[in-house]
């Protein structure tokens, strides 16, 4: 029986974590995502499902607690916002290097530095390029609604365990703070020891009993073995691209101009499309749902029959690079961005399309 | 004579041998390194108390990063200084397990100060083994937070100068101030007697986990003969003469 | 009073010749061999086996756990 509630995006992350059987959340307060831990602490899930919730002394400690919990084959997560996510990069590269699954929620705010507490999408590079040192990637999901904040928690854990790789939900302050109607998931039980043995029995730290010892490590002193490991990671990322690149299209069937936008920018673009069509401009929206792997195949297919792409981001131009890397070179790709915590209006997006692409061609 | 020796070497006369909780891998440590003895003591305690299947270790960055090659238990290898946070994650999700970190002075008392302070302050039900040899061994003998005043290292080539580098950090005394620690002690492994005492302390620490007595913290003052540029025998002597006055042995807290 | 005789077996190939067991032995049983092992270390060996009481101090202090000790009551 579906339970429908009016909730904030950040609160939903907490609720979804409890309901999907998450084992542990480790966090540190930072605006605009503090409601995640506040909601968890108020809900006291340890009384209900046994889920552990702990306020760590820093973002660094929190992600390393996740590392420890994830190494045990548990479903562990953390959440933060941009400056805090920068601090977590060390832990994330170790998690990727040790092939440990976990979920990280990034409710992005404007930067650089301490920046602003207002929403932004200026951490696309950090999220999709790995963020920390070494050749690695996170699998990155970009929710555009409170409902997706809910849905992507469970999906994120599934993908994390499918690939033994950290998964990031890249939201922004708009999605985190906004209230919407959400259909909550039914409760799933936390994994039992038997479940963990079945799912992660080949690597999880459960105590060495009747088997060789398990070691969660990212260290390999032999360069040739390290290279083999790097090949393995690259093969995994190719599999992600083949099997789990996700996107949505809106009014693309007859579109001549396509907005490419994710998260809250994609919502704003929906209004821009309506304004465009009122003015006789056939516009559509391509929304990457996974930012890594970037949905290259469908976007490339679209590029063979449209007149131009406008990447709309709350950044100075980051995702636009992936769009340019994807589409045919003879199709114009332009970028329109507002940043520093400023949210673009539907009108200025339409004006930018007209000025930068339609008039220019 | 030879016949007699052969006569003695029989299973029924065995009094001491490598514990099965240690693997057969040859340790990468330099000759005479204290880490080997400490590894052995931890392994012996784990084996003798029958908790090998319930124990998870967390190794640091530093010389003992590869500790997981030597103790035959499950391990997580942590980022530099973060072992207490990793151990927290493991212990909170596996409250019935024996979880310990094994860290050196650079890892624990420098880059990992925040993590160890707060793990101890929360009273995480873990054991922390802290090997203090007053130097960064793995990276080639640089100054550690515990390097003695005047001690020559590769980054204090004229000796540690307090004006430039501050003072040797007695982090064990600091941690004993925190309400979350139940057992805080400083030991050494330079003589058979000291080794027996250190082993008793390690055993007690793991027993404390079972009793849920908060964080047990064991500092082992050790040597780094390569970093100190001495023979292992001279290093032990130097440790007694120079390290022990600053880092006196004995229990600091036991509740 | 019981009288004990001991014997020490050193895994010579794994011994690093650190000398700590030699110093720890109260009876002066051990010394470093003139020969070296495969890694070039002068490994520890029983130079005076008749003096060994099997106290196991050498085993205790050995950082590489390469010493096995036996002890027999010979009275």
XYZ file of C-alpha atoms in Angstrom:
691
model
C 0.000 0.000 0.000
C 1.681 3.143 -1.231
C 2.167 5.915 1.295
C 2.055 9.409 -0.191
C 3.452 12.363 1.694
C 4.481 15.975 1.191
C 8.170 16.102 2.022
C 11.423 17.937 1.446
C 13.983 16.291 -0.821
C 16.494 16.011 2.005
C 13.942 14.464 4.366
C 13.015 11.945 1.713
C 16.629 10.802 1.431
C 16.494 9.905 5.119
C 13.106 8.230 4.899
C 14.079 6.260 1.811
C 17.289 5.099 3.474
C 15.387 3.680 6.435
C 12.772 2.051 4.230
C 15.202 0.448 1.800
C 17.046 -1.355 4.583
C 20.137 0.841 4.784
C 22.470 -0.373 7.543
C 24.317 2.782 8.428
C 24.416 6.522 7.834
C 27.451 8.566 8.831
C 27.265 12.315 8.335
C 28.387 15.773 9.256
C 26.185 18.872 9.195
C 26.433 21.230 6.223
C 23.871 23.489 4.545
C 21.815 22.798 2.446
C 21.521 19.121 3.368
C 21.532 19.015 7.180
C 17.915 17.827 7.186
C 19.092 14.391 6.086
C 20.815 13.640 9.387
C 18.299 15.666 11.401
C 15.459 13.593 9.998
C 17.322 10.362 10.690
C 18.108 11.344 14.264
C 14.482 12.294 14.860
C 13.274 9.041 13.327
C 15.631 6.919 15.482
C 15.749 4.049 12.980
C 18.029 2.016 15.250
C 14.903 1.308 17.309
C 12.959 0.282 14.242
C 15.254 -1.418 11.726
C 18.546 -1.439 13.595
C 20.012 1.097 11.187
C 23.001 2.917 12.683
C 23.073 6.716 12.448
C 26.162 8.558 13.626
C 27.229 12.184 13.552
C 30.932 12.071 12.773
C 33.563 14.635 13.715
C 34.151 15.616 10.092
C 33.206 14.739 6.554
C 36.518 12.906 6.322
C 35.672 10.732 9.296
C 32.146 10.157 7.992
C 33.268 8.803 4.617
C 35.854 6.599 6.321
C 33.171 5.219 8.614
C 31.259 4.434 5.429
C 34.406 2.711 4.152
C 34.533 0.512 7.242
C 30.840 -0.320 7.121
C 30.910 -0.922 3.355
C 33.881 -3.243 3.759
C 31.632 -5.411 5.920
C 29.177 -5.806 3.027
C 26.690 -3.485 4.691
C 24.626 -0.865 2.921
C 26.241 2.326 4.158
C 25.777 5.922 3.123
C 26.674 9.524 3.807
C 25.457 12.867 2.567
C 26.983 16.296 2.316
C 27.237 19.398 0.183
C 30.026 20.683 -2.034
C 32.745 21.766 0.468
C 32.059 18.625 2.470
C 32.155 16.474 -0.651
C 35.596 17.906 -1.421
C 36.717 16.586 1.955
C 35.236 13.205 1.179
C 37.220 12.791 -2.031
C 40.024 10.988 -0.220
C 37.610 8.423 1.149
C 35.835 8.085 -2.200
C 38.989 7.224 -4.105
C 39.847 4.623 -1.462
C 36.323 3.198 -1.715
C 36.617 3.046 -5.506
C 40.097 1.551 -5.228
C 38.970 -1.096 -2.757
C 35.836 -1.686 -4.872
C 33.449 -1.042 -2.029
C 29.803 -0.182 -2.643
C 28.259 2.798 -0.902
C 25.893 5.682 -1.463
C 26.903 9.344 -1.251
C 24.390 12.152 -1.563
C 25.720 15.533 -2.699
C 23.281 18.425 -2.374
C 25.339 20.888 -4.368
C 25.825 24.553 -3.450
C 27.731 27.274 -5.259
C 31.481 27.642 -5.057
C 34.437 27.746 -5.219
C 35.648 27.714 -1.632
C 33.017 28.293 0.981
C 31.008 29.921 -1.829
C 27.315 30.241 -1.183
C 24.691 28.070 0.435
C 22.412 28.588 -2.581
C 21.831 25.849 -5.172
C 24.296 25.181 -7.959
C 25.406 22.493 -10.389
C 29.034 23.487 -10.372
C 30.337 20.160 -9.088
C 29.576 18.130 -12.212
C 33.260 17.702 -12.990
C 34.054 16.651 -9.437
C 31.239 14.102 -9.456
C 31.705 12.617 -12.922
C 35.473 12.722 -13.375
C 36.240 10.821 -10.212
C 36.932 13.784 -7.956
C 39.869 12.309 -6.114
C 43.170 10.930 -7.366
C 43.586 7.942 -9.637
C 41.675 6.609 -12.640
C 38.245 5.991 -11.212
C 34.640 7.069 -11.534
C 31.596 7.154 -9.356
C 28.266 6.136 -10.825
C 26.322 9.400 -10.642
C 22.531 9.718 -10.501
C 20.914 13.127 -10.966
C 17.405 13.401 -9.484
C 15.091 16.091 -10.820
C 12.299 15.673 -8.290
C 11.656 14.765 -4.704
C 10.210 11.505 -5.977
C 13.517 10.691 -7.614
C 15.361 11.587 -4.408
C 13.296 8.764 -2.922
C 13.683 6.328 -5.791
C 17.406 6.822 -6.298
C 18.342 5.799 -2.757
C 17.256 2.224 -3.320
C 18.413 2.277 -6.960
C 21.747 3.745 -5.866
C 22.380 0.915 -3.432
C 21.402 -1.646 -6.065
C 23.837 -0.181 -8.583
C 26.561 0.207 -5.953
C 26.418 -3.500 -5.165
C 25.947 -4.478 -8.795
C 29.240 -2.835 -9.691
C 30.995 -2.817 -6.302
C 31.459 0.883 -6.775
C 30.486 4.048 -4.896
C 27.326 5.672 -6.237
C 26.590 9.366 -5.902
C 23.213 11.068 -5.950
C 24.070 14.494 -7.334
C 21.255 16.780 -6.297
C 21.344 20.493 -5.674
C 19.940 22.880 -3.100
C 16.684 23.228 -5.047
C 15.893 19.531 -5.040
C 17.109 19.130 -1.465
C 15.045 21.948 -0.029
C 11.940 21.757 -2.210
C 8.757 20.111 -0.901
C 6.808 17.845 -3.210
C 4.413 15.021 -3.075
C 6.267 11.751 -2.885
C 5.196 8.160 -2.967
C 7.314 6.434 -0.370
C 8.641 2.945 -0.877
C 7.435 0.054 1.218
C 9.797 -1.164 3.909
C 12.442 -3.675 2.850
C 14.241 -5.512 5.608
C 17.933 -4.929 6.245
C 20.143 -7.700 4.916
C 20.745 -10.603 7.238
C 24.148 -12.224 7.686
C 23.013 -14.883 5.235
C 22.037 -12.235 2.692
C 25.457 -10.630 3.014
C 27.110 -14.006 2.622
C 25.095 -14.634 -0.541
C 25.562 -11.159 -2.032
C 29.077 -10.211 -0.906
C 30.461 -13.420 0.544
C 33.519 -13.302 -1.676
C 34.889 -10.097 -0.227
C 32.965 -8.787 2.807
C 34.705 -8.593 6.187
C 32.581 -10.898 8.273
C 35.313 -12.596 10.276
C 37.685 -15.169 8.773
C 35.909 -18.456 9.238
C 36.431 -21.461 7.009
C 37.872 -19.380 4.191
C 40.897 -17.267 3.254
C 41.088 -13.887 4.923
C 39.359 -10.963 3.259
C 41.180 -7.675 2.918
C 39.610 -4.393 1.856
C 42.505 -2.469 0.384
C 43.404 -0.223 -2.520
C 47.144 -0.856 -2.183
C 49.129 -2.721 -4.820
C 52.887 -2.261 -4.834
C 53.419 -4.220 -8.045
C 52.867 -1.826 -10.970
C 51.898 -4.585 -13.348
C 49.250 -5.873 -10.975
C 48.030 -2.324 -10.418
C 47.666 -1.899 -14.170
C 45.647 -5.099 -14.370
C 43.421 -3.734 -11.632
C 43.028 -0.468 -13.550
C 41.993 -2.471 -16.621
C 39.396 -4.193 -14.479
C 37.979 -0.856 -13.342
C 37.825 0.425 -16.915
C 35.971 -2.720 -17.972
C 33.497 -2.078 -15.175
C 32.932 1.493 -16.351
C 32.316 0.236 -19.890
C 29.705 -2.151 -18.517
C 28.034 0.746 -16.724
C 27.903 2.660 -20.013
C 26.431 -0.320 -21.821
C 23.864 -1.328 -19.233
C 23.053 1.533 -16.919
C 23.303 4.821 -18.796
C 19.901 6.381 -18.179
C 18.139 9.389 -19.610
C 14.737 10.886 -20.316
C 13.481 12.698 -23.399
C 10.682 15.246 -23.489
C 9.165 16.440 -26.785
C 12.204 15.248 -28.660
C 10.191 13.460 -31.371
C 9.759 16.546 -33.544
C 12.294 18.822 -31.849
C 14.728 20.893 -33.873
C 16.479 22.292 -30.828
C 17.235 20.291 -27.728
C 17.946 21.505 -24.250
C 20.315 19.180 -22.426
C 19.891 19.621 -18.712
C 19.824 17.576 -15.515
C 18.380 18.042 -12.047
C 16.592 21.319 -11.319
C 17.824 22.869 -14.595
C 15.890 20.152 -16.419
C 12.722 21.176 -14.589
C 13.179 24.794 -15.569
C 13.803 23.756 -19.167
C 10.382 22.125 -19.269
C 8.837 25.577 -18.947
C 11.283 26.924 -21.534
C 10.113 24.273 -23.981
C 6.527 25.399 -23.489
C 7.519 29.037 -24.090
C 9.483 28.011 -27.189
C 6.602 26.099 -28.673
C 4.247 29.009 -28.038
C 6.631 31.014 -30.232
C 6.789 28.309 -32.900
C 10.203 26.967 -31.911
C 10.245 23.190 -31.787
C 12.258 22.564 -28.632
C 12.746 19.392 -26.623
C 14.599 18.246 -23.546
C 17.223 15.557 -23.155
C 17.738 14.876 -19.476
C 20.687 12.706 -18.444
C 19.572 10.721 -15.409
C 22.998 9.170 -14.989
C 25.713 11.792 -15.375
C 28.300 9.037 -15.233
C 27.884 6.974 -17.318
C 26.757 9.821 -19.567
C 23.951 8.610 -21.880
C 26.050 8.989 -25.024
C 24.261 6.611 -27.369
C 20.777 8.188 -27.349
C 22.185 11.730 -27.354
C 24.380 10.945 -30.343
C 21.387 9.456 -32.129
C 19.423 12.677 -31.554
C 22.282 14.753 -32.847
C 21.841 13.284 -36.327
C 18.454 14.948 -36.754
C 18.416 18.223 -34.814
C 19.697 21.725 -35.514
C 21.388 22.420 -32.221
C 21.835 21.657 -28.539
C 21.730 24.064 -25.647
C 23.266 22.735 -22.460
C 21.613 24.468 -19.541
C 23.405 24.194 -16.235
C 23.773 26.129 -13.026
C 27.498 26.236 -13.704
C 29.953 28.021 -15.955
C 29.832 25.086 -18.345
C 30.719 21.576 -17.245
C 28.213 19.058 -18.572
C 28.379 20.876 -21.886
C 31.780 19.261 -22.390
C 30.191 15.812 -22.305
C 27.564 16.979 -24.776
C 30.298 18.235 -27.136
C 32.232 15.012 -26.750
C 29.104 13.072 -27.665
C 27.337 14.761 -30.539
C 28.316 15.085 -34.188
C 30.818 17.857 -34.632
C 28.717 19.709 -37.216
C 25.824 20.251 -34.804
C 26.143 23.439 -32.757
C 26.376 22.956 -29.007
C 26.034 26.032 -26.853
C 25.964 26.540 -23.137
C 23.780 28.718 -20.997
C 24.468 28.922 -17.316
C 23.639 30.930 -14.227
C 25.806 30.205 -11.256
C 27.045 31.273 -7.871
C 23.687 30.243 -6.463
C 21.589 32.012 -9.111
C 18.826 29.955 -10.747
C 18.080 30.601 -14.443
C 14.594 31.699 -15.514
C 12.728 29.927 -18.313
C 12.655 33.155 -20.313
C 16.364 33.788 -20.291
C 16.961 30.197 -21.379
C 14.678 30.753 -24.399
C 16.414 34.029 -25.197
C 19.785 32.322 -24.996
C 18.622 29.610 -27.393
C 17.427 32.180 -29.884
C 20.524 34.346 -29.644
C 23.259 31.702 -29.402
C 21.899 29.054 -31.770
C 18.862 30.019 -33.839
C 20.040 33.507 -34.876
C 23.635 32.418 -35.200
C 22.914 29.677 -37.718
C 75.797 -33.148 22.289
C 74.193 -33.099 18.859
C 72.336 -36.254 19.648
C 70.992 -34.645 22.763
C 69.732 -31.595 20.889
C 67.962 -33.764 18.359
C 66.482 -35.641 21.260
C 65.042 -32.417 22.688
C 63.505 -31.207 19.428
C 60.280 -33.152 19.758
C 56.686 -32.047 19.673
C 56.130 -32.987 23.313
C 58.909 -30.632 24.373
C 57.675 -27.640 22.399
C 57.499 -24.447 24.455
C 57.465 -21.679 21.899
C 56.690 -21.308 18.234
C 55.064 -18.953 15.771
C 51.368 -18.710 16.443
C 49.111 -20.002 13.650
C 47.366 -16.621 13.587
C 50.483 -15.293 11.858
C 50.767 -16.150 8.185
C 53.903 -17.707 6.694
C 54.662 -14.540 4.748
C 58.074 -13.056 5.480
C 57.467 -9.657 7.042
C 58.804 -6.764 4.989
C 60.072 -4.974 8.088
C 63.740 -4.136 8.552
C 65.785 -6.455 10.786
C 64.936 -5.926 14.441
C 61.858 -3.780 13.817
C 59.486 -3.590 16.781
C 56.495 -4.011 14.478
C 57.290 -7.696 14.105
C 57.099 -8.289 17.841
C 53.911 -6.287 18.202
C 52.293 -8.139 15.287
C 53.250 -11.372 16.949
C 51.769 -10.367 20.305
C 48.476 -9.267 18.752
C 48.341 -12.523 16.788
C 49.121 -14.604 19.880
C 46.425 -12.886 21.926
C 43.871 -13.354 19.140
C 44.802 -17.015 18.783
C 44.988 -17.807 22.484
C 41.683 -16.133 23.302
C 40.002 -17.936 20.409
C 38.623 -14.818 18.724
C 40.273 -15.132 15.323
C 36.965 -15.645 13.527
C 35.434 -12.623 15.237
C 38.303 -10.179 14.846
C 38.658 -7.500 12.171
C 41.812 -5.406 11.975
C 42.314 -1.990 10.422
C 45.784 -1.270 9.092
C 47.174 2.235 8.613
C 49.359 4.004 6.105
C 52.952 3.744 7.175
C 55.321 0.837 7.655
C 52.529 -1.376 8.943
C 50.249 -0.748 5.959
C 50.771 -4.376 4.956
C 49.902 -5.780 8.369
C 47.100 -7.622 6.576
C 49.688 -9.846 4.961
C 50.859 -11.117 8.330
C 47.870 -11.581 10.636
C 45.522 -14.202 9.290
C 42.253 -12.418 9.984
C 39.932 -10.132 8.019
C 41.346 -6.654 7.478
C 40.474 -3.243 6.126
C 43.329 -1.041 4.988
C 42.530 2.575 5.857
C 43.553 5.923 4.376
C 46.330 7.725 6.243
C 45.179 8.503 9.775
C 41.605 7.371 9.245
C 41.815 3.930 10.826
C 39.780 4.883 13.930
C 36.955 6.160 11.683
C 37.077 2.986 9.585
C 37.084 0.921 12.783
C 34.095 2.931 14.000
C 32.167 2.020 10.855
C 33.033 -1.647 11.261
C 32.387 -1.804 14.984
C 29.054 0.035 14.808
C 27.829 -2.371 12.147
C 29.433 -5.409 13.784
C 29.027 -4.675 17.508
C 29.691 -8.309 18.379
C 33.097 -8.344 16.677
C 36.537 -7.529 18.045
C 37.775 -4.557 16.043
C 41.232 -3.059 16.373
C 43.364 -0.498 14.621
C 47.098 -0.770 14.260
C 48.740 2.618 13.707
C 52.086 4.337 13.829
C 52.958 7.734 15.225
C 52.647 9.639 11.946
C 49.334 8.010 11.149
C 47.781 8.326 14.596
C 49.395 11.373 16.197
C 49.774 13.618 13.164
C 47.396 13.261 10.233
C 44.896 11.157 12.161
C 44.683 13.228 15.351
C 41.045 14.158 14.825
C 39.949 10.608 14.062
C 41.661 9.040 17.071
C 40.523 11.813 19.434
C 36.906 11.462 18.466
C 36.853 7.686 18.319
C 38.273 7.672 21.851
C 35.899 10.420 22.932
C 32.901 8.469 21.681
C 34.279 5.495 23.539
C 34.140 3.303 20.462
C 34.343 -0.282 21.615
C 37.608 -0.936 19.809
C 41.265 -1.569 20.569
C 43.862 0.873 19.280
C 47.444 -0.366 19.010
C 49.751 2.636 18.618
C 53.387 1.967 17.772
C 55.482 5.039 18.587
C 59.008 4.987 17.218
C 59.350 8.758 17.000
C 59.901 8.797 13.258
C 58.267 8.269 9.872
C 59.739 4.941 8.887
C 58.156 4.157 5.548
C 58.854 7.480 3.873
C 62.471 7.455 4.939
C 62.946 8.743 8.464
C 61.234 12.152 8.635
C 60.209 13.928 11.829
C 57.120 12.577 13.551
C 54.971 14.417 16.093
C 56.608 12.219 18.727
C 60.200 12.888 17.601
C 62.245 13.926 20.610
C 63.690 17.427 21.037
C 67.102 17.436 19.412
C 66.492 14.152 17.611
C 67.989 14.044 14.144
C 65.679 12.957 11.328
C 65.768 13.575 7.594
C 63.558 16.662 8.013
C 65.249 17.792 11.235
C 68.847 17.286 10.067
C 70.148 19.512 12.893
C 67.830 17.998 15.484
C 64.221 18.822 16.370
C 64.063 22.460 17.321
C 61.020 23.405 19.394
C 60.961 26.907 17.920
C 60.616 25.460 14.461
C 58.842 22.161 15.065
C 57.099 22.385 18.408
C 57.265 19.724 21.073
C 57.050 15.931 21.095
C 53.389 15.044 21.439
C 52.332 12.807 24.318
C 49.099 11.843 22.658
C 48.533 8.864 24.919
C 48.275 11.141 27.946
C 45.910 13.386 25.985
C 43.654 10.469 25.080
C 43.595 9.273 28.687
C 41.841 12.567 29.532
C 38.873 11.609 27.386
C 35.946 9.986 29.148
C 35.482 7.453 26.357
C 38.739 5.618 27.024
C 38.598 2.786 29.520
C 42.137 1.473 29.398
C 45.173 3.502 28.386
C 48.646 2.125 28.784
C 52.165 2.546 27.463
C 54.323 -0.512 26.923
C 57.501 -1.577 25.137
C 58.812 -4.769 23.556
C 62.572 -4.529 24.029
C 63.044 -7.291 26.629
C 61.319 -10.590 27.377
C 59.788 -9.058 30.503
C 58.529 -5.989 28.646
C 57.101 -8.254 25.940
C 55.188 -10.317 28.505
C 53.749 -7.141 30.021
C 52.834 -5.757 26.623
C 51.079 -8.982 25.741
C 49.105 -8.894 28.966
C 48.022 -5.355 28.134
C 46.932 -6.377 24.656
C 45.008 -9.331 26.071
C 43.288 -7.072 28.559
C 42.367 -4.632 25.800
C 40.625 -7.329 23.774
C 38.888 -8.603 26.915
C 37.654 -5.048 27.476
C 35.959 -5.165 24.076
C 33.948 -8.130 25.261
C 33.027 -6.216 28.402
C 32.133 -3.124 26.335
C 34.438 -0.952 28.425
C 35.028 1.759 25.858
C 38.156 2.366 23.870
C 41.310 0.530 24.898
C 44.466 2.327 23.833
C 47.880 0.725 23.925
C 50.972 2.688 23.026
C 54.020 0.589 22.312
C 57.240 2.574 22.410
C 59.276 0.951 19.692
C 62.441 1.327 17.688
C 63.193 2.172 14.094
C 66.764 1.077 13.667
C 66.850 2.098 9.995
C 65.393 5.532 10.653
C 67.495 6.050 13.752
C 70.529 4.694 11.868
C 71.532 2.228 14.570
C 71.761 -1.506 14.968
C 68.617 -3.049 16.470
C 70.496 -3.714 19.718
C 71.764 -0.133 19.935
C 68.306 1.143 19.034
C 66.830 -0.662 22.035
C 69.454 0.923 24.256
C 68.843 4.367 22.775
C 65.119 3.897 23.317
C 65.574 3.072 26.990
C 67.870 6.040 27.533
C 66.040 8.642 25.467
C 62.477 7.612 24.760
C 61.441 6.227 28.147
C 62.131 9.458 30.087
C 59.738 11.282 27.742
C 57.354 8.369 27.258
C 57.361 6.501 30.588
C 55.977 2.961 30.582
C 52.971 1.820 32.587
C 49.211 2.072 32.825
C 47.897 5.611 32.541
C 44.230 4.792 32.988
C 42.388 1.626 33.903
C 38.735 1.738 34.859
C 65.236 -29.047 41.620
C 64.409 -29.831 38.070
C 67.092 -29.363 35.471
C 66.091 -28.363 31.978
C 67.800 -28.643 28.678
C 66.526 -26.672 25.747
C 66.941 -26.480 22.021
C 66.347 -23.672 19.585
C 65.425 -24.088 15.946
C 65.893 -21.006 13.795
C 64.294 -20.781 10.369
C 67.593 -19.645 8.901
C 66.178 -18.578 5.561
C 63.667 -16.239 7.194
C 66.051 -14.909 9.883
C 67.185 -11.318 9.290
C 70.155 -11.488 11.659
C 68.963 -8.613 13.831
C 70.905 -9.977 16.808
C 68.096 -9.333 19.308
C 67.810 -13.008 20.245
C 71.558 -13.234 20.779
C 71.402 -10.373 23.266
C 68.252 -11.673 24.935
C 69.677 -15.127 25.633
C 70.741 -15.287 29.295
C 72.988 -18.313 28.698
C 74.920 -17.103 25.682
C 73.644 -19.950 23.551
C 73.032 -18.065 20.332
C 75.270 -16.197 17.975
C 75.087 -15.014 14.413
C 76.488 -17.479 11.911
C 79.552 -16.689 9.832
C 77.616 -17.910 6.812
C 74.736 -15.946 5.320
C 71.322 -17.074 4.183
C 69.749 -16.564 0.761
C 69.040 -12.921 1.544
C 72.567 -12.267 2.751
C 71.785 -12.151 6.456
C 74.037 -13.724 9.070
C 71.359 -15.842 10.616
C 71.108 -16.786 14.263
C 72.189 -20.262 15.356
C 72.965 -22.224 18.490
C 76.692 -21.771 19.095
C 76.576 -23.397 22.550
C 73.600 -25.755 22.482
C 74.605 -27.423 25.734
C 73.945 -24.172 27.622
C 70.346 -23.801 26.424
C 67.669 -24.143 29.121
C 64.720 -23.594 26.771
C 63.690 -20.348 28.485
C 62.253 -19.085 25.145
C 63.465 -15.536 25.595
C 64.930 -15.717 22.098
C 61.576 -16.719 20.662
C 59.782 -13.953 22.547
C 62.007 -11.167 21.266
C 62.262 -12.439 17.684
C 60.457 -9.862 15.509
C 60.116 -12.286 12.624
C 58.730 -15.233 14.573
C 61.341 -17.546 13.081
C 62.429 -19.190 16.338
C 60.946 -22.368 17.763
C 61.964 -23.446 21.245
C 61.884 -26.888 22.899
C 62.480 -27.712 26.522
C 62.960 -31.006 28.259
C 63.198 -31.948 31.916
C 66.278 -34.097 32.057
C 66.066 -35.159 35.701
